[in-house]
Coordinates of C-alpha atoms and ligand atoms in Angstrom, one line a residue:
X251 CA 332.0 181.8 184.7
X252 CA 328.8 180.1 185.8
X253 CA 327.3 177.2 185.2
X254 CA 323.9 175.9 185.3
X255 CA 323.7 173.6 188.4
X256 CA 321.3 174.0 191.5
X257 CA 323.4 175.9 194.0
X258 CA 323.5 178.7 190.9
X259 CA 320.6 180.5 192.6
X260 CA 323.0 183.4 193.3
X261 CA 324.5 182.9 189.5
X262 CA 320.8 183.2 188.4
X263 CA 319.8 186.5 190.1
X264 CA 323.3 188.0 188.7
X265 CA 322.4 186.7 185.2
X266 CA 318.9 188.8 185.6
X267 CA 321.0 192.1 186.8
X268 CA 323.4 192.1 183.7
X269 CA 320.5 190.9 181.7
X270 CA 318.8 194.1 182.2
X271 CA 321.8 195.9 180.4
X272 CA 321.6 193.6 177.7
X273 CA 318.0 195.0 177.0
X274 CA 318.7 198.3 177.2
X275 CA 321.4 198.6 174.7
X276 CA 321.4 200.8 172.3
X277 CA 324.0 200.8 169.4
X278 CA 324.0 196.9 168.1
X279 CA 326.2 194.5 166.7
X280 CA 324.6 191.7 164.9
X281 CA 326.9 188.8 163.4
X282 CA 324.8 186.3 161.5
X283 CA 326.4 183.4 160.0
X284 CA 326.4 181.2 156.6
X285 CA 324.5 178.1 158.1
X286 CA 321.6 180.4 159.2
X287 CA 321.3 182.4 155.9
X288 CA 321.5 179.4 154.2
X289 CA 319.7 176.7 156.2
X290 CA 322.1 174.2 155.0
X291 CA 321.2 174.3 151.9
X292 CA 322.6 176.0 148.2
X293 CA 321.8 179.4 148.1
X294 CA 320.3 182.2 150.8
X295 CA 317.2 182.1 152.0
X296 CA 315.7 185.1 151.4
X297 CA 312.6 185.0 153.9
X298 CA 314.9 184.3 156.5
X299 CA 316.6 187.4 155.7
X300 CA 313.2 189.1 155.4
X301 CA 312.4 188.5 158.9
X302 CA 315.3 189.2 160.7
X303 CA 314.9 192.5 158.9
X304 CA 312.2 192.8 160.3
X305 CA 313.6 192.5 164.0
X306 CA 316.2 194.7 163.5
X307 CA 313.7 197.3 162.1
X308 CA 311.9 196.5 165.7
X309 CA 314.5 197.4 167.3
X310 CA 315.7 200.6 165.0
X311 CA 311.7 202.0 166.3
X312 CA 312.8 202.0 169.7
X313 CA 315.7 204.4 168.9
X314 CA 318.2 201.4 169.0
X315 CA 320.9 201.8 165.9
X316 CA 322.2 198.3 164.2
X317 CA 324.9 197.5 162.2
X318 CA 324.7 193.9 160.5
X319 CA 328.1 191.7 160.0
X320 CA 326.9 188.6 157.4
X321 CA 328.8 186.0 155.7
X322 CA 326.8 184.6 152.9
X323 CA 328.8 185.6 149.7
X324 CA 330.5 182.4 149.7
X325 CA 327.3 180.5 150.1
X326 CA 325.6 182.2 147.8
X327 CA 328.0 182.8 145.1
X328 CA 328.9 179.0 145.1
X329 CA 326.2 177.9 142.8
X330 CA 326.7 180.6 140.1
X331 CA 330.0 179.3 139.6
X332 CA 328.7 176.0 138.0
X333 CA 331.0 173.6 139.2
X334 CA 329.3 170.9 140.3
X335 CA 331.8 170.3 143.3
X336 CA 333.1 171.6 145.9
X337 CA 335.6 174.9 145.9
X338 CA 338.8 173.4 145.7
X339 CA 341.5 176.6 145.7
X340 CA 341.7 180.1 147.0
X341 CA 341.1 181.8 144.3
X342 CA 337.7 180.0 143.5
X343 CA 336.6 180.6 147.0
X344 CA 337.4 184.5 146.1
X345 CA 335.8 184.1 142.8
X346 CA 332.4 182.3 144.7
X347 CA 332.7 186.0 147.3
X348 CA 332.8 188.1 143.9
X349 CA 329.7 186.2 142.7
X350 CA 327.7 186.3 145.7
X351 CA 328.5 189.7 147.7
X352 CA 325.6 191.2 145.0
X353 CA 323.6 188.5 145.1
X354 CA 324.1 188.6 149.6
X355 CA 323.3 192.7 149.7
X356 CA 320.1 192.8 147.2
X357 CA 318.2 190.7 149.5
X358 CA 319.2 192.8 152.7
X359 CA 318.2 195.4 150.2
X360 CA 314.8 194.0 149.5
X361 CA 314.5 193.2 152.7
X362 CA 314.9 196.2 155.0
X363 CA 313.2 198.5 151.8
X364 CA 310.6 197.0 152.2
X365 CA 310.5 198.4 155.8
X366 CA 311.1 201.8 154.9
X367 CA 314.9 201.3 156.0
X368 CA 317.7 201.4 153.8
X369 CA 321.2 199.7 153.8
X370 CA 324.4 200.6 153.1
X371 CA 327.4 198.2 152.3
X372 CA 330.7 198.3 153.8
X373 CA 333.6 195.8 153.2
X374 CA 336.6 195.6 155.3
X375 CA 340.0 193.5 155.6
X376 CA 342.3 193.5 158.6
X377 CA 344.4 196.5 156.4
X378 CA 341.5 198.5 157.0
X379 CA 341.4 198.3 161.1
X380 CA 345.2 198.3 161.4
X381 CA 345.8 201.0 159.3
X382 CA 345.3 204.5 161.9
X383 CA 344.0 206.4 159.1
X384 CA 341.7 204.1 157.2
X385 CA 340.1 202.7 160.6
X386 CA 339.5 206.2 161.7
X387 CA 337.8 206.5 158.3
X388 CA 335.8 203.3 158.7
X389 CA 334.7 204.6 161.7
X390 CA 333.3 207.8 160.9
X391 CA 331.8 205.9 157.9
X392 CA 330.0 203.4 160.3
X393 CA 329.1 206.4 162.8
X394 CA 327.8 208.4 160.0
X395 CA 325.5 205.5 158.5
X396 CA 324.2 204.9 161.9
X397 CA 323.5 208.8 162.6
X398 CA 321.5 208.9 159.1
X399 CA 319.3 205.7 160.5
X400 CA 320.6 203.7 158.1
X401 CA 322.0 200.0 158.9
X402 CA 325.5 199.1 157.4
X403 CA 325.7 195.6 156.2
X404 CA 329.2 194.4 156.8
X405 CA 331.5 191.5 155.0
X406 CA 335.0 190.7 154.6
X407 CA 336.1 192.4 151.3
X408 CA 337.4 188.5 150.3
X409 CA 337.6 189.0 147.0
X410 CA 341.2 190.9 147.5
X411 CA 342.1 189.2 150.3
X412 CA 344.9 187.1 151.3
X413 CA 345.7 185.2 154.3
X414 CA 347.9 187.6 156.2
X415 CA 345.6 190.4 155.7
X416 CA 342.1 188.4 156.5
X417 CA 340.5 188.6 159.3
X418 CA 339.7 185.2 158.3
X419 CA 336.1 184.4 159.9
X420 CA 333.7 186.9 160.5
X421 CA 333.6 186.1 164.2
X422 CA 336.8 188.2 164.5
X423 CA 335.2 190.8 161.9
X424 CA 332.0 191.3 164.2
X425 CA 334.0 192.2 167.4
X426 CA 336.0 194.5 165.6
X427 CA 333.1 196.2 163.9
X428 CA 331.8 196.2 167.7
X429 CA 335.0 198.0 168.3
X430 CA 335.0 200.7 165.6
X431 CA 331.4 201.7 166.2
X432 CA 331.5 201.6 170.5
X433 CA 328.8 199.1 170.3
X434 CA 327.6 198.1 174.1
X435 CA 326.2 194.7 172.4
X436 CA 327.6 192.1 170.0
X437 CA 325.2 189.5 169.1
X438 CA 326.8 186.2 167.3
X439 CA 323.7 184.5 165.4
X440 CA 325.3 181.0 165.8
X441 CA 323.5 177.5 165.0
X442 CA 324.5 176.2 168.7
X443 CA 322.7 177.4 171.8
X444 CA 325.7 179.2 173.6
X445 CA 328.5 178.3 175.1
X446 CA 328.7 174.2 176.5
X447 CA 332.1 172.9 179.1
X448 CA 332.6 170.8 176.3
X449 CA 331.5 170.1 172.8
X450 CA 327.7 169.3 172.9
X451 CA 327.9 166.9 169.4
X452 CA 330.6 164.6 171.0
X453 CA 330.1 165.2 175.0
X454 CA 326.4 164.2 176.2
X455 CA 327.2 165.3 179.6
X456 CA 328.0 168.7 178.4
X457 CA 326.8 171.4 180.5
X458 CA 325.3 175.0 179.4
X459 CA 327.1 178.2 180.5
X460 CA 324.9 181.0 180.2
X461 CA 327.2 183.8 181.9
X462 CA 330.8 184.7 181.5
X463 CA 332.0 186.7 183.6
X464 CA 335.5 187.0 182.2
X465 CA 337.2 185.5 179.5
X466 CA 339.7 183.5 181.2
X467 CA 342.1 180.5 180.1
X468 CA 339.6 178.3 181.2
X469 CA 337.1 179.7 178.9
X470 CA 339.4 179.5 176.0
X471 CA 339.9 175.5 176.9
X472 CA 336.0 174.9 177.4
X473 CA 335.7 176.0 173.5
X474 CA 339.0 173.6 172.4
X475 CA 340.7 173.9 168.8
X476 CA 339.6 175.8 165.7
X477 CA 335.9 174.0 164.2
X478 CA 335.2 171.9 167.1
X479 CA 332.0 173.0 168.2
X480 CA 330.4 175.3 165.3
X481 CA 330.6 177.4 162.6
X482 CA 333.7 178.5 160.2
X483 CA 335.9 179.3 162.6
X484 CA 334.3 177.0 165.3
X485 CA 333.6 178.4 169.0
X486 CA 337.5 179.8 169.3
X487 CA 337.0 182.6 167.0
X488 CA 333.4 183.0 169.3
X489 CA 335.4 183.3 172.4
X490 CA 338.4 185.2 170.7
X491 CA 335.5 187.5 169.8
X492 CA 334.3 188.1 173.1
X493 CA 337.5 188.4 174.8
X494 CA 337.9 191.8 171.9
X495 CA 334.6 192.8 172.3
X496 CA 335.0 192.8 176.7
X497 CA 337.9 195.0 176.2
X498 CA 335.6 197.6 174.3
X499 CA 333.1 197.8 177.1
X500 CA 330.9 195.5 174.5
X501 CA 328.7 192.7 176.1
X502 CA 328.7 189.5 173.9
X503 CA 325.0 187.0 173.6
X504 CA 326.1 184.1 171.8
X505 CA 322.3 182.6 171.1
X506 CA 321.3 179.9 168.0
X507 CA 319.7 182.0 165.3
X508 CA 317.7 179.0 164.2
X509 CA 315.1 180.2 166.7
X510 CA 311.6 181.6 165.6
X511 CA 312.9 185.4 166.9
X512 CA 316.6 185.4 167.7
X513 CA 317.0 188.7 168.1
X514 CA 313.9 189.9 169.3
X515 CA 314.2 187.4 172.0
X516 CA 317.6 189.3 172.9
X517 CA 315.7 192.1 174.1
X518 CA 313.0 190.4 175.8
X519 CA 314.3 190.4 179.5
X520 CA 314.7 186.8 179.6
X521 CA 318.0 185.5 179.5
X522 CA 318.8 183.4 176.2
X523 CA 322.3 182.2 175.0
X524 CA 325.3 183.0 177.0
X525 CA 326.1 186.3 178.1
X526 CA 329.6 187.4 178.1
X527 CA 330.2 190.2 180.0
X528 CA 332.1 193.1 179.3
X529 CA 335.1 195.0 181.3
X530 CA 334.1 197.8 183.6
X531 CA 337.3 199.9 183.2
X532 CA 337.9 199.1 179.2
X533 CA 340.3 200.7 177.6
X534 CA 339.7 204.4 175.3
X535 CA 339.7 203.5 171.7
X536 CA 342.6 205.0 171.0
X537 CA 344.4 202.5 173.0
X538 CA 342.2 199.5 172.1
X539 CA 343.6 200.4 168.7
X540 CA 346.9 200.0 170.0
X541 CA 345.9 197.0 170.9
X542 CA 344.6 195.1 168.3
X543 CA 347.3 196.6 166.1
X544 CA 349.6 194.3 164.2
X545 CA 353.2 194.6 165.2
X546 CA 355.9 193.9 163.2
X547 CA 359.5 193.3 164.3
X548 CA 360.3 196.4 165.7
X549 CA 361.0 196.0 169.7
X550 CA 362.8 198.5 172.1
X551 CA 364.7 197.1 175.2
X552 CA 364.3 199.1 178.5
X553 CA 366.3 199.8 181.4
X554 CA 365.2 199.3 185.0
X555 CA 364.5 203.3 185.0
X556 CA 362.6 203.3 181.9
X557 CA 360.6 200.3 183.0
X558 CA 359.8 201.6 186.0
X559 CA 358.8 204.9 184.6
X560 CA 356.5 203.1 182.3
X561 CA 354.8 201.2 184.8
X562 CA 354.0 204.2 186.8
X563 CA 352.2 206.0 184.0
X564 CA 354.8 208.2 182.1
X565 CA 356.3 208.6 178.5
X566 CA 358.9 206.4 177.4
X567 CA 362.1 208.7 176.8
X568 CA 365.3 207.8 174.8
X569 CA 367.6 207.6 177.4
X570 CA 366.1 204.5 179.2
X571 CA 366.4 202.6 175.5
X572 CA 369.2 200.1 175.6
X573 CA 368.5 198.7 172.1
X574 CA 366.4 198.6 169.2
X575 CA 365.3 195.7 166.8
X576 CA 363.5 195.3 163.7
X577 CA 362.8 198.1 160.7
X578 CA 360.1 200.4 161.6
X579 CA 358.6 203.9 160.2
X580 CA 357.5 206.4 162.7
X581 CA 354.3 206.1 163.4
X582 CA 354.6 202.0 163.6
X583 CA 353.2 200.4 166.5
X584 CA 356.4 198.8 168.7
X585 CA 356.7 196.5 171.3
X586 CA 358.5 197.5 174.8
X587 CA 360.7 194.9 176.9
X588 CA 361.8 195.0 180.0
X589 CA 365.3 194.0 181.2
X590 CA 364.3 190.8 182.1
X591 CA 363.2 189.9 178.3
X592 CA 359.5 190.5 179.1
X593 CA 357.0 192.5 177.3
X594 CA 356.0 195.3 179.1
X595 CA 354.0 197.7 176.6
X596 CA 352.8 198.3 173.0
X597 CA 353.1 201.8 172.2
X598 CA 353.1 204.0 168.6
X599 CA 357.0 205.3 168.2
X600 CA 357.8 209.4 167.4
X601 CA 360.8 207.5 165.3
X602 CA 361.9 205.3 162.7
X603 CA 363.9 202.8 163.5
X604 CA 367.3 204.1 162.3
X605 CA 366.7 207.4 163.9
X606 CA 365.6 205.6 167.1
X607 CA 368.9 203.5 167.1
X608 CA 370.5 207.2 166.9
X609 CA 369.2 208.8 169.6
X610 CA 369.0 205.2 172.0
X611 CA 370.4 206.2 175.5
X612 CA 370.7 210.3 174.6
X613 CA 368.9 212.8 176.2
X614 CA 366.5 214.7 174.3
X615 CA 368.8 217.7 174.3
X616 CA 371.3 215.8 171.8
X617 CA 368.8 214.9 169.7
X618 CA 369.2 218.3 167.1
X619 CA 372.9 217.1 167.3
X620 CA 372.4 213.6 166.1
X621 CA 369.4 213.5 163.5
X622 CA 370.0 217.0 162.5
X623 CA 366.1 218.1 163.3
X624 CA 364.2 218.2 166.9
X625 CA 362.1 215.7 167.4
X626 CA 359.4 215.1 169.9
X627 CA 360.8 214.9 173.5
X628 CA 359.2 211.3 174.2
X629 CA 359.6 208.3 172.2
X630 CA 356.5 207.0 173.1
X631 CA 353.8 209.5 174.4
X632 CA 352.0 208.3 177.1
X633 CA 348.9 208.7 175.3
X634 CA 349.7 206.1 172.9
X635 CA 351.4 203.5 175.0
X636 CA 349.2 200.3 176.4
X637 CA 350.7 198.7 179.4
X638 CA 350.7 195.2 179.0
X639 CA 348.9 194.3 182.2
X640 CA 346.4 196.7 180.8
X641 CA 345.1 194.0 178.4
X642 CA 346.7 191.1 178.8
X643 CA 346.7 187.5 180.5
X644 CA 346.2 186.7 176.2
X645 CA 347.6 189.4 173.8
X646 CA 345.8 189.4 170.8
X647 CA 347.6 188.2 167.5
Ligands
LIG780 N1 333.1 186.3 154.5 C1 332.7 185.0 154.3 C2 331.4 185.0 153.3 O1 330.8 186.0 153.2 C3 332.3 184.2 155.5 C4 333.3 184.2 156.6 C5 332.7 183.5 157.9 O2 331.6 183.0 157.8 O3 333.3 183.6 158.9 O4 331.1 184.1 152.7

């Protein structure tokens, strides 16, 4: 982390050096967010939209390739819904998404068409990343769209959503768009400058910090509870985001889109926002998938062997299994503990859970003689196991 006090001269040259990458990336996440697209006000603002088009076009000319995450529907389905107060239940708020996502897509319609660039509309939920098949098909959606030049506009699909399945705030939604398409930038449109040590609107003494270095606990405390800075989900779900988006490889600018040419500024070698950086050594998508996955109950315990073996880079095999919890289909993403009760690895299982409870503490050669087929050797291929050191001081939810 670095903040912006005298003796950062250091800090300051560093900033310029992973500015430069900043500038030079080439496949683009931009999140832009209710308060900007409405101004505070009822409705979009379609002039705003208009010119951020327009940047984003700018950028498209230099061979860069864009996807856009908005929120908006909400906003601007609100008003159509004639209630003359505010959305009081879940099912209005999804009624107010059905009403505006049309409304939100014709103006990035008008907008970029009238560029010579055309959009294309994708909505997701949390099913649609978690789910191996469907995210592999989102992705070669979003790839495809970006190949063809054209820029994919994203949403939440909130209309069918419900709370265990929502991403929830499209901070969360951006870095995971990041994550599908192997953007190298993520840039959250906010209505704050960047990241403060404390909340700006309370803390007077609050001090900028343009660079991130690493997402660490401190970080995380610096942006405090759920909606205490900004925006729907507040600077957590910003920080949450970059901490996602650093695993993929994907540098974060957090910068307030209330300025004359947010993104255009981005890319115009001075620094502006805060940067978060992103890790060096990130991990292949496969395994970022593994990640991110939702896990359900199903955990294996490990012997000292099995650990071991783990650690050191190898399959996990069915004789170092001590016990099995939770239902599971094959296929399911597990979690791995050691013997001292800690998690060790996150891995997708050959077996379903009764079958794995079968064949616990057997060599592979029994296996024929217990489940009555022949499975694959390993439990969990090495290719689809994630240490948990790999990604961790903060597992994602
Ligand atoms: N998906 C919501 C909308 O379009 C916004 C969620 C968010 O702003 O985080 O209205």
């Amino acid at each position: 982390m670095m903040e912006s006090n005298a003796s950062g001269l250091m800090n300051e040259t560093r900033l310029r050096q992973e500015w430069q990458a900043v500038v030079n990336a080439r496949r683009i996440v931009i999140k832009i967010g209710s308060n900007l697209l409405t101004g505070g006000g009822e409705g979009l603002r379609p002039e705003w939209i208009a010119a951020r088009a327009a940047e984003i076009v700018g950028l498209m000319a230099t061979g860069r390739r864009v996807v856009v995450v908005t929120s908006g529907a909400v906003a601007a389905g609100r008003p159509r819904l004639k209630l003359n107060r505010p959305l009081a239940s879940v099912q209005e708020k999804q009624a107010a998404a059905a009403a505006g996502q049309g409304v939100l897509m014709r103006h990035y319609e008008e907008a970029f068409a009238a560029l010579g660039v055309y959009v294309a509309q994708a909505l997701l939920t949390r099913d649609d990343v978690e789910n191996r098949q469907r995210y592999l098909n989102a992705r070669d959606t979003l790839k495809t769209l970006l190949e063809l030049g054209l820029v994919p506009v994203v949403n939440e699909n909130d209309t069918v959503m419900t709370d265990e399945l929502k991403f929830g705030d499209n901070d969360t939604l951006s870095a995971n768009v990041a994550d599908l398409v192997d953007a190298d930038l993520l840039i959250l449109l906010s209505d704050i400058d960047g990241l403060y040590d404390s909340n700006p609107r309370l803390n007077p003494d609050a001090r900028f910090v343009p660079l991130v270095e690493q997402v660490t606990p401190e970080v995380e405390a610096m942006a405090g509870g759920v909606g205490s800075q900004v925006g729907k989900g507040g600077m957590a779900t910003k920080i949450k985001a970059a901490r996602m988006a650093a695993r993929s490889g994907c540098r974060m600018v957090l910068t307030n889109g209330f300025r004359d040419h947010p993104i255009s500024e981005v890319f115009g070698h001075e620094p502006v926002g805060t940067l978060f950086l992103g890790q060096e050594h990130h991990l292949p998508a496969r395994k970022r998938w593994i990640v991110n996955a939702r896990v359900g109950r199903g955990e294996l315990f490990l012997d000292a062997g099995a650990s071991a073996a783990l650690l050191a880079g190898k399959s996990l095999l069915a004789k170092g299994i001590l016990a099995v919890t939770g239902e599971f289909a094959r296929g399911a993403v597990v979690h791995c503990q050691d013997p001292k009760g800690q998690e060790l690895a996150k891995g997708i299982v050959n077996y379903n859970s009764s079958d794995l409870a079968c064949i616990a503490g057997r060599h592979s050669r029994q296996f024929e003689g217990v489940l009555g087929y022949l499975g694959a050797e390993e439990v969990i291929h090495r290719d689809n196991l994630v240490l948990t050191r790999e990604f961790c001081f903060m597992p994602l939810k």
